[in-house]
């Protein structure tokens, strides 16, 4: 970034500027320099712009790719008279999607920014201009699931304030559902008309949100480094905040470095799953994960077909989901191994957390990011970009690629287990 | 175990006796008391018997379950004239399988025991009776992939001796291929007549064996705690030994606690995969793992069918493999979380390694087993039993369960990625 973007006269190292830009554009939120103290107002504005462009970019790009796949598959399906193939992304034309995404973004961000600004001004006595800037910045960071904060300790100072936490949670969730779901909700009000994708994403999000809440609450209830520092009735909000933001936006209202190791593991699983398809969230996506869960459930029950919400899941999409999940997992493991090489003095748990957080573009950290060497920073930058566009590009290419064969091999099964 | 089994007059705690018995019967090899110093010759003989019964038991049980599934599926397939359904386990009748397994076990164990005993006697000057006992014990431990050793430092003292290492590697591999593969190899010599299961297991084993060798060699080449302590030409054998035994039998010729963390991660992946179906090895099994890899590869290439070796993989078996792998993974994660609760002072890496080692009935350890509290020992005992019989029972029940439905839901696809 430009010299004018930094507060101190010293030089910002290229890698730190590059890392911050990558983190903002990929809407991750990991930082190697402290946002409020290191950057000037101009620098913060650049970060804001990067987050906004990054979030809008990934949402619309993923939605377009979904539309392309949908059309291609619909063409193919014409021969087979399949009734409801991929209706979830019958989004209309490109222009209307772009307009819808922009309007939706704007509406949510203004709403959240207004609530935050009012609270900052009236409850904490921030000056009007400062309140507005804080409100806008955190609203954009929340909706685009980017998780940058203008407070050095993120949202920790507001952990028990529902007027700060709840708007950020709401922004995170609304940004993380994904354009296909939101577009459909804006058109079809009746639940029975919802597409499979919408049903899976909404129910999955609810399960992860409340399941994560209860599990984290149980694991951290008496941890004095996290929720245990508050009176018992003040522990529910920070836990709900953590459950909501940890899959995607990556703010933190507790010190992540103080979490128990088992909470870190739960957190990694939740981050790995991530948010909705064609949203500002990362991970393998809620629908991808629950699709695999439905398949396993069908298998356990001995059903011939894997079904969800009275719809049959095509074999092809199951294979796609499997490929996306396992390749993503393998790349995470590879990155963890590489980073352990780079950072022999850091333990496995924080390194795993850091890599999954970067790959899922979450941005929470146990606190090791500041101390990383340059190779690790480059690695994390690659992981953030790869994690951001990897799953959607990979899934799209899988869905598009088809090879015609004039023959099929005979079917046979190896032993399993 | 009985008082007569222990050397010192002190009492063996119940949990340690129970843990040792569990470890031997489940052919894992984890120990909470040092085998040669804690147990008398009688105690060692009990362990030997447990290993042999455990190994033979799991091999034959799994083979029978495979036969039952095979018959059930063949009955079902009759309606559909499917040519080669599940030929890998056309093992004939129960009696002949039992006889074959017993003869095969005996033949391999005698061969390995003879080589080891001769080497112990002539190269290391052990007394004849002692040489024989050492040879038999380690041969049985190798073939049954149980990994118990009568040396307190396992095979570390023989790390660069090919006449000890190679027989143990051979025993490990031969015990870990599985009855269906070995039975078929004994009948059909020509490669083109091999079943899909045999081809997948043999090629997969070779890939894991040599891939693991090269990767471990590269990661540990200059680690003075492991291979780096030897002259360069003496590093290949211990690395090959580690690659071969680490998926299944669990001896160690290096100090596992000295491995780099990235080697530990590679090792966990290899242990998780394990050995052949219906063998003395654990894990999700080689064929299960490579089936998923073939599916992903087919998906990446855009093939309509997932195929391997010119055979089409049925959708149902893909779903079974997916269910087995993911449920196994989830249970491992759960056990790691629980054990972290029990052992707050032990780092994540050794705990993960310990749990995966127990679940995959491998038995290597970074050295923490001796220091574990009782809850962790009980947990590991459950994990060893569950890991031993879990995957095969789960896979069998999946293959057997079928629910007839008179209707099918319409097909629809959610977004992936
Ligand atoms: K984020
Ligand atoms: K073992």
GROMACS .gro file of N, CA and C in nm, chain A residues 210-341:
model
  396
  210UNK      N    1  -2.677  -2.296   1.599
  210UNK     CA    2  -2.721  -2.329   1.735
  210UNK      C    3  -2.641  -2.445   1.792
  211UNK      N    4  -2.606  -2.541   1.707
  211UNK     CA    5  -2.520  -2.651   1.752
  211UNK      C    6  -2.385  -2.598   1.799
  212UNK      N    7  -2.324  -2.511   1.716
  212UNK     CA    8  -2.195  -2.453   1.753
  212UNK      C    9  -2.204  -2.374   1.882
  213UNK      N   10  -2.314  -2.302   1.897
  213UNK     CA   11  -2.338  -2.223   2.018
  213UNK      C   12  -2.335  -2.312   2.141
  214UNK      N   13  -2.417  -2.418   2.139
  214UNK     CA   14  -2.427  -2.504   2.256
  214UNK      C   15  -2.296  -2.576   2.286
  215UNK      N   16  -2.231  -2.626   2.183
  215UNK     CA   17  -2.106  -2.700   2.205
  215UNK      C   18  -1.998  -2.607   2.261
  216UNK      N   19  -1.983  -2.490   2.201
  216UNK     CA   20  -1.881  -2.396   2.250
  216UNK      C   21  -1.911  -2.350   2.393
  217UNK      N   22  -2.039  -2.327   2.418
  217UNK     CA   23  -2.081  -2.288   2.553
  217UNK      C   24  -2.043  -2.394   2.653
  218UNK      N   25  -2.070  -2.521   2.618
  218UNK     CA   26  -2.038  -2.632   2.709
  218UNK      C   27  -1.887  -2.646   2.729
  219UNK      N   28  -1.811  -2.637   2.621
  219UNK     CA   29  -1.666  -2.660   2.631
  219UNK      C   30  -1.594  -2.545   2.702
  220UNK      N   31  -1.650  -2.424   2.693
  220UNK     CA   32  -1.578  -2.307   2.744
  220UNK      C   33  -1.648  -2.244   2.865
  221UNK      N   34  -1.752  -2.308   2.914
  221UNK     CA   35  -1.835  -2.249   3.020
  221UNK      C   36  -1.753  -2.196   3.136
  222UNK      N   37  -1.657  -2.275   3.182
  222UNK     CA   38  -1.582  -2.233   3.302
  222UNK      C   39  -1.437  -2.199   3.270
  223UNK      N   40  -1.408  -2.167   3.144
  223UNK     CA   41  -1.272  -2.127   3.108
  223UNK      C   42  -1.254  -1.978   3.139
  224UNK      N   43  -1.173  -1.945   3.238
  224UNK     CA   44  -1.160  -1.804   3.278
  224UNK      C   45  -1.098  -1.718   3.168
  225UNK      N   46  -1.033  -1.781   3.068
  225UNK     CA   47  -0.975  -1.704   2.959
  225UNK      C   48  -1.077  -1.663   2.854
  226UNK      N   49  -1.194  -1.730   2.855
  226UNK     CA   50  -1.295  -1.697   2.755
  226UNK      C   51  -1.429  -1.663   2.823
  227UNK      N   52  -1.531  -1.749   2.808
  227UNK     CA   53  -1.663  -1.713   2.859
  227UNK      C   54  -1.668  -1.711   3.011
  228UNK      N   55  -1.581  -1.789   3.075
  228UNK     CA   56  -1.582  -1.801   3.220
  228UNK      C   57  -1.552  -1.671   3.294
  229UNK      N   58  -1.498  -1.572   3.221
  229UNK     CA   59  -1.468  -1.444   3.286
  229UNK      C   60  -1.593  -1.361   3.312
  230UNK      N   61  -1.705  -1.399   3.249
  230UNK     CA   62  -1.828  -1.322   3.265
  230UNK      C   63  -1.923  -1.389   3.364
  231UNK      N   64  -2.019  -1.310   3.417
  231UNK     CA   65  -2.125  -1.369   3.497
  231UNK      C   66  -2.199  -1.471   3.410
  232UNK      N   67  -2.262  -1.571   3.473
  232UNK     CA   68  -2.317  -1.682   3.395
  232UNK      C   69  -2.415  -1.635   3.288
  233UNK      N   70  -2.496  -1.533   3.321
  233UNK     CA   71  -2.596  -1.490   3.224
  233UNK      C   72  -2.534  -1.407   3.112
  234UNK      N   73  -2.408  -1.368   3.128
  234UNK     CA   74  -2.340  -1.293   3.021
  234UNK      C   75  -2.256  -1.382   2.931
  235UNK      N   76  -2.266  -1.514   2.949
  235UNK     CA   77  -2.183  -1.603   2.867
  235UNK      C   78  -2.251  -1.643   2.738
  236UNK      N   79  -2.384  -1.629   2.734
  236UNK     CA   80  -2.458  -1.679   2.617
  236UNK      C   81  -2.430  -1.596   2.492
  237UNK      N   82  -2.426  -1.464   2.510
  237UNK     CA   83  -2.407  -1.378   2.393
  237UNK      C   84  -2.269  -1.396   2.328
  238UNK      N   85  -2.158  -1.390   2.407
  238UNK     CA   86  -2.028  -1.412   2.342
  238UNK      C   87  -2.018  -1.549   2.273
  239UNK      N   88  -2.081  -1.651   2.333
  239UNK     CA   89  -2.076  -1.784   2.273
  239UNK      C   90  -2.153  -1.786   2.142
  240UNK      N   91  -2.268  -1.719   2.139
  240UNK     CA   92  -2.347  -1.713   2.016
  240UNK      C   93  -2.271  -1.632   1.910
  241UNK      N   94  -2.207  -1.525   1.955
  241UNK     CA   95  -2.127  -1.444   1.865
  241UNK      C   96  -2.017  -1.529   1.802
  242UNK      N   97  -1.946  -1.602   1.888
  242UNK     CA   98  -1.836  -1.685   1.839
  242UNK      C   99  -1.887  -1.789   1.740
  243UNK      N  100  -1.999  -1.855   1.772
  243UNK     CA  101  -2.055  -1.956   1.682
  243UNK      C  102  -2.091  -1.896   1.546
  244UNK      N  103  -2.148  -1.774   1.550
  244UNK     CA  104  -2.194  -1.713   1.425
  244UNK      C  105  -2.079  -1.663   1.339
  245UNK      N  106  -1.981  -1.596   1.401
  245UNK     CA  107  -1.878  -1.531   1.321
  245UNK      C  108  -1.763  -1.625   1.287
  246UNK      N  109  -1.751  -1.735   1.362
  246UNK     CA  110  -1.631  -1.815   1.347
  246UNK      C  111  -1.633  -1.896   1.219
  247UNK      N  112  -1.751  -1.927   1.166
  247UNK     CA  113  -1.753  -2.000   1.040
  247UNK      C  114  -1.715  -1.909   0.923
  248UNK      N  115  -1.735  -1.777   0.940
  248UNK     CA  116  -1.719  -1.694   0.822
  248UNK      C  117  -1.652  -1.559   0.847
  249UNK      N  118  -1.717  -1.469   0.924
  249UNK     CA  119  -1.667  -1.332   0.921
  249UNK      C  120  -1.538  -1.315   1.000
  250UNK      N  121  -1.523  -1.385   1.111
  250UNK     CA  122  -1.392  -1.385   1.175
  250UNK      C  123  -1.362  -1.272   1.271
  251UNK      N  124  -1.462  -1.191   1.308
  251UNK     CA  125  -1.440  -1.105   1.423
  251UNK      C  126  -1.414  -1.194   1.543
  252UNK      N  127  -1.370  -1.137   1.654
  252UNK     CA  128  -1.374  -1.216   1.776
  252UNK      C  129  -1.407  -1.127   1.894
  253UNK      N  130  -1.495  -1.178   1.981
  253UNK     CA  131  -1.531  -1.104   2.102
  253UNK      C  132  -1.471  -1.172   2.223
  254UNK      N  133  -1.389  -1.276   2.200
  254UNK     CA  134  -1.310  -1.337   2.307
  254UNK      C  135  -1.169  -1.354   2.253
  255UNK      N  136  -1.075  -1.385   2.343
  255UNK     CA  137  -0.938  -1.410   2.301
  255UNK      C  138  -0.928  -1.553   2.249
  256UNK      N  139  -0.917  -1.566   2.115
  256UNK     CA  140  -0.916  -1.700   2.053
  256UNK      C  141  -0.801  -1.785   2.106
  257UNK      N  142  -0.690  -1.719   2.137
  257UNK     CA  143  -0.574  -1.791   2.188
  257UNK      C  144  -0.598  -1.857   2.323
  258UNK      N  145  -0.705  -1.817   2.392
  258UNK     CA  146  -0.737  -1.874   2.523
  258UNK      C  147  -0.835  -1.991   2.514
  259UNK      N  148  -0.885  -2.020   2.394
  259UNK     CA  149  -0.980  -2.131   2.380
  259UNK      C  150  -0.910  -2.263   2.415
  260UNK      N  151  -0.986  -2.356   2.473
  260UNK     CA  152  -0.934  -2.490   2.495
  260UNK      C  153  -0.904  -2.555   2.361
  261UNK      N  154  -0.813  -2.653   2.363
  261UNK     CA  155  -0.779  -2.719   2.238
  261UNK      C  156  -0.897  -2.790   2.175
  262UNK      N  157  -0.988  -2.845   2.259
  262UNK     CA  158  -1.103  -2.912   2.197
  262UNK      C  159  -1.199  -2.812   2.132
  263UNK      N  160  -1.207  -2.692   2.190
  263UNK     CA  161  -1.286  -2.588   2.125
  263UNK      C  162  -1.222  -2.548   1.992
  264UNK      N  163  -1.089  -2.546   1.989
  264UNK     CA  164  -1.021  -2.513   1.864
  264UNK      C  165  -1.054  -2.616   1.756
  265UNK      N  166  -1.061  -2.743   1.796
  265UNK     CA  167  -1.093  -2.848   1.699
  265UNK      C  168  -1.235  -2.831   1.646
  266UNK      N  169  -1.329  -2.809   1.737
  266UNK     CA  170  -1.467  -2.784   1.696
  266UNK      C  171  -1.472  -2.664   1.601
  267UNK      N  172  -1.397  -2.561   1.637
  267UNK     CA  173  -1.393  -2.440   1.556
  267UNK      C  174  -1.341  -2.470   1.416
  268UNK      N  175  -1.237  -2.553   1.408
  268UNK     CA  176  -1.180  -2.587   1.278
  268UNK      C  177  -1.283  -2.657   1.191
  269UNK      N  178  -1.358  -2.749   1.251
  269UNK     CA  179  -1.462  -2.819   1.175
  269UNK      C  180  -1.565  -2.720   1.123
  270UNK      N  181  -1.608  -2.628   1.209
  270UNK     CA  182  -1.708  -2.529   1.168
  270UNK      C  183  -1.653  -2.437   1.058
  271UNK      N  184  -1.527  -2.395   1.071
  271UNK     CA  185  -1.468  -2.310   0.968
  271UNK      C  186  -1.456  -2.384   0.837
  272UNK      N  187  -1.417  -2.511   0.846
  272UNK     CA  188  -1.403  -2.595   0.727
  272UNK      C  189  -1.535  -2.602   0.650
  273UNK      N  190  -1.645  -2.611   0.720
  273UNK     CA  191  -1.776  -2.616   0.656
  273UNK      C  192  -1.810  -2.481   0.594
  274UNK      N  193  -1.791  -2.374   0.670
  274UNK     CA  194  -1.811  -2.239   0.616
  274UNK      C  195  -1.956  -2.197   0.603
  275UNK      N  196  -1.985  -2.112   0.504
  275UNK     CA  197  -2.118  -2.054   0.488
  275UNK      C  198  -2.188  -2.100   0.361
  276UNK      N  199  -2.275  -2.016   0.309
  276UNK     CA  200  -2.357  -2.052   0.193
  276UNK      C  201  -2.281  -2.038   0.061
  277UNK      N  202  -2.328  -2.111  -0.041
  277UNK     CA  203  -2.268  -2.102  -0.174
  277UNK      C  204  -2.296  -1.964  -0.234
  278UNK      N  205  -2.200  -1.914  -0.311
  278UNK     CA  206  -2.213  -1.783  -0.376
  278UNK      C  207  -2.247  -1.675  -0.273
  279UNK      N  208  -2.177  -1.680  -0.162
  279UNK     CA  209  -2.190  -1.578  -0.058
  279UNK      C  210  -2.053  -1.518  -0.033
  280UNK      N  211  -2.042  -1.435   0.071
  280UNK     CA  212  -1.912  -1.380   0.107
  280UNK      C  213  -1.837  -1.474   0.202
  281UNK      N  214  -1.898  -1.588   0.234
  281UNK     CA  215  -1.836  -1.682   0.326
  281UNK      C  216  -1.748  -1.781   0.252
  282UNK      N  217  -1.660  -1.849   0.328
  282UNK     CA  218  -1.570  -1.946   0.269
  282UNK      C  219  -1.604  -2.088   0.308
  283UNK      N  220  -1.502  -2.175   0.311
  283UNK     CA  221  -1.523  -2.315   0.345
  283UNK      C  222  -1.576  -2.395   0.227
  284UNK      N  223  -1.608  -2.523   0.254
  284UNK     CA  224  -1.661  -2.604   0.144
  284UNK      C  225  -1.807  -2.572   0.119
  285UNK      N  226  -1.869  -2.496   0.204
  285UNK     CA  227  -2.007  -2.447   0.198
  285UNK      C  228  -2.105  -2.543   0.267
  286UNK      N  229  -2.205  -2.479   0.325
  286UNK     CA  230  -2.304  -2.550   0.406
  286UNK      C  231  -2.375  -2.659   0.326
  287UNK      N  232  -2.417  -2.625   0.203
  287UNK     CA  233  -2.492  -2.722   0.123
  287UNK      C  234  -2.404  -2.842   0.087
  288UNK      N  235  -2.276  -2.817   0.057
  288UNK     CA  236  -2.184  -2.925   0.023
  288UNK      C  237  -2.170  -3.022   0.140
  289UNK      N  238  -2.153  -2.965   0.259
  289UNK     CA  239  -2.135  -3.047   0.378
  289UNK      C  240  -2.261  -3.128   0.409
  290UNK      N  241  -2.375  -3.062   0.411
  290UNK     CA  242  -2.496  -3.135   0.449
  290UNK      C  243  -2.539  -3.233   0.341
  291UNK      N  244  -2.503  -3.206   0.217
  291UNK     CA  245  -2.527  -3.305   0.112
  291UNK      C  246  -2.457  -3.436   0.148
  292UNK      N  247  -2.330  -3.425   0.190
  292UNK     CA  248  -2.257  -3.546   0.228
  292UNK      C  249  -2.320  -3.611   0.351
  293UNK      N  250  -2.369  -3.530   0.445
  293UNK     CA  251  -2.436  -3.585   0.562
  293UNK      C  252  -2.564  -3.659   0.523
  294UNK      N  253  -2.639  -3.601   0.431
  294UNK     CA  254  -2.762  -3.667   0.386
  294UNK      C  255  -2.730  -3.800   0.318
  295UNK      N  256  -2.621  -3.802   0.241
  295UNK     CA  257  -2.582  -3.925   0.172
  295UNK      C  258  -2.549  -4.033   0.275
  296UNK      N  259  -2.473  -3.995   0.377
  296UNK     CA  260  -2.436  -4.093   0.479
  296UNK      C  261  -2.561  -4.140   0.554
  297UNK      N  262  -2.649  -4.048   0.584
  297UNK     CA  263  -2.772  -4.082   0.654
  297UNK      C  264  -2.856  -4.180   0.572
  298UNK      N  265  -2.866  -4.153   0.442
  298UNK     CA  266  -2.940  -4.245   0.354
  298UNK      C  267  -2.875  -4.382   0.354
  299UNK      N  268  -2.742  -4.383   0.352
  299UNK     CA  269  -2.668  -4.508   0.349
  299UNK      C  270  -2.691  -4.586   0.479
  300UNK      N  271  -2.690  -4.516   0.592
  300UNK     CA  272  -2.710  -4.581   0.721
  300UNK      C  273  -2.851  -4.640   0.729
  301UNK      N  274  -2.949  -4.568   0.672
  301UNK     CA  275  -3.086  -4.618   0.674
  301UNK      C  276  -3.111  -4.722   0.567
  302UNK      N  277  -3.014  -4.741   0.478
  302UNK     CA  278  -3.031  -4.843   0.376
  302UNK      C  279  -3.121  -4.801   0.261
  303UNK      N  280  -3.131  -4.671   0.239
  303UNK     CA  281  -3.212  -4.623   0.127
  303UNK      C  282  -3.137  -4.646  -0.004
  304UNK      N  283  -3.211  -4.673  -0.111
  304UNK     CA  284  -3.147  -4.687  -0.241
  304UNK      C  285  -3.095  -4.552  -0.289
  305UNK      N  286  -3.176  -4.448  -0.269
  305UNK     CA  287  -3.137  -4.314  -0.312
  305UNK      C  288  -3.099  -4.229  -0.192
  306UNK      N  289  -3.003  -4.139  -0.214
  306UNK     CA  290  -2.978  -4.036  -0.115
  306UNK      C  291  -3.078  -3.925  -0.140
  307UNK      N  292  -3.160  -3.896  -0.039
  307UNK     CA  293  -3.262  -3.794  -0.056
  307UNK      C  294  -3.252  -3.690   0.054
  308UNK      N  295  -3.296  -3.570   0.023
  308UNK     CA  296  -3.304  -3.464   0.122
  308UNK      C  297  -3.429  -3.384   0.090
  309UNK      N  298  -3.511  -3.360   0.191
  309UNK     CA  299  -3.633  -3.281   0.170
  309UNK      C  300  -3.715  -3.333   0.052
  310UNK      N  301  -3.731  -3.463   0.045
  310UNK     CA  302  -3.812  -3.526  -0.060
  310UNK      C  303  -3.761  -3.501  -0.201
  311UNK      N  304  -3.631  -3.481  -0.211
  311UNK     CA  305  -3.569  -3.470  -0.343
  311UNK      C  306  -3.453  -3.567  -0.349
  312UNK      N  307  -3.434  -3.629  -0.464
  312UNK     CA  308  -3.326  -3.725  -0.481
  312UNK      C  309  -3.199  -3.651  -0.521
  313UNK      N  310  -3.087  -3.685  -0.456
  313UNK     CA  311  -2.960  -3.620  -0.488
  313UNK      C  312  -2.890  -3.699  -0.598
  314UNK      N  313  -2.860  -3.636  -0.712
  314UNK     CA  314  -2.798  -3.710  -0.822
  314UNK      C  315  -2.660  -3.763  -0.783
  315UNK      N  316  -2.625  -3.879  -0.835
  315UNK     CA  317  -2.495  -3.938  -0.808
  315UNK      C  318  -2.382  -3.841  -0.841
  316UNK      N  319  -2.399  -3.772  -0.952
  316UNK     CA  320  -2.293  -3.681  -0.997
  316UNK      C  321  -2.262  -3.573  -0.894
  317UNK      N  322  -2.368  -3.517  -0.835
  317UNK     CA  323  -2.345  -3.407  -0.741
  317UNK      C  324  -2.283  -3.459  -0.612
  318UNK      N  325  -2.315  -3.584  -0.577
  318UNK     CA  326  -2.252  -3.645  -0.460
  318UNK      C  327  -2.102  -3.658  -0.483
  319UNK      N  328  -2.066  -3.703  -0.603
  319UNK     CA  329  -1.924  -3.717  -0.635
  319UNK      C  330  -1.855  -3.582  -0.637
  320UNK      N  331  -1.924  -3.479  -0.688
  320UNK     CA  332  -1.867  -3.345  -0.687
  320UNK      C  333  -1.839  -3.299  -0.544
  321UNK      N  334  -1.939  -3.317  -0.458
  321UNK     CA  335  -1.923  -3.273  -0.319
  321UNK      C  336  -1.809  -3.347  -0.251
  322UNK      N  337  -1.802  -3.477  -0.277
  322UNK     CA  338  -1.694  -3.558  -0.220
  322UNK      C  339  -1.558  -3.506  -0.266
  323UNK      N  340  -1.547  -3.480  -0.396
  323UNK     CA  341  -1.420  -3.433  -0.451
  323UNK      C  342  -1.382  -3.298  -0.391
  324UNK      N  343  -1.477  -3.207  -0.384
  324UNK     CA  344  -1.448  -3.074  -0.329
  324UNK      C  345  -1.402  -3.087  -0.183
  325UNK      N  346  -1.475  -3.165  -0.104
  325UNK     CA  347  -1.442  -3.176   0.039
  325UNK      C  348  -1.306  -3.241   0.060
  326UNK      N  349  -1.278  -3.349  -0.009
  326UNK     CA  350  -1.153  -3.420   0.017
  326UNK      C  351  -1.032  -3.346  -0.038
  327UNK      N  352  -1.046  -3.285  -0.156
  327UNK     CA  353  -0.933  -3.208  -0.211
  327UNK      C  354  -0.904  -3.088  -0.121
  328UNK      N  355  -1.010  -3.024  -0.075
  328UNK     CA  356  -0.994  -2.911   0.017
  328UNK      C  357  -0.924  -2.956   0.145
  329UNK      N  358  -0.966  -3.069   0.197
  329UNK     CA  359  -0.904  -3.123   0.318
  329UNK      C  360  -0.757  -3.152   0.294
  330UNK      N  361  -0.727  -3.214   0.180
  330UNK     CA  362  -0.588  -3.250   0.149
  330UNK      C  363  -0.501  -3.124   0.139
  331UNK      N  364  -0.555  -3.020   0.076
  331UNK     CA  365  -0.477  -2.897   0.062
  331UNK      C  366  -0.454  -2.830   0.198
  332UNK      N  367  -0.553  -2.838   0.285
  332UNK     CA  368  -0.535  -2.787   0.421
  332UNK      C  369  -0.423  -2.862   0.493
  333UNK      N  370  -0.425  -2.993   0.482
  333UNK     CA  371  -0.323  -3.074   0.548
  333UNK      C  372  -0.185  -3.040   0.492
  334UNK      N  373  -0.177  -3.025   0.359
  334UNK     CA  374  -0.049  -2.991   0.297
  334UNK      C  375   0.002  -2.856   0.347
  335UNK      N  376  -0.089  -2.760   0.356
  335UNK     CA  377  -0.048  -2.626   0.403
  335UNK      C  378  -0.003  -2.631   0.548
  336UNK      N  379  -0.071  -2.710   0.631
  336UNK     CA  380  -0.030  -2.724   0.771
  336UNK      C  381   0.110  -2.782   0.778
  337UNK      N  382   0.136  -2.884   0.697
  337UNK     CA  383   0.268  -2.946   0.698
  337UNK      C  384   0.377  -2.847   0.659
  338UNK      N  385   0.348  -2.770   0.554
  338UNK     CA  386   0.446  -2.672   0.507
  338UNK      C  387   0.473  -2.568   0.615
  339UNK      N  388   0.366  -2.522   0.678
  339UNK     CA  389   0.382  -2.415   0.776
  339UNK      C  390   0.456  -2.465   0.900
  340UNK      N  391   0.438  -2.593   0.933
  340UNK     CA  392   0.513  -2.648   1.046
  340UNK      C  393   0.662  -2.649   1.017
  341UNK      N  394   0.694  -2.675   0.890
  341UNK     CA  395   0.834  -2.665   0.848
  341UNK      C  396   0.886  -2.524   0.870
   0.00000   0.00000   0.00000
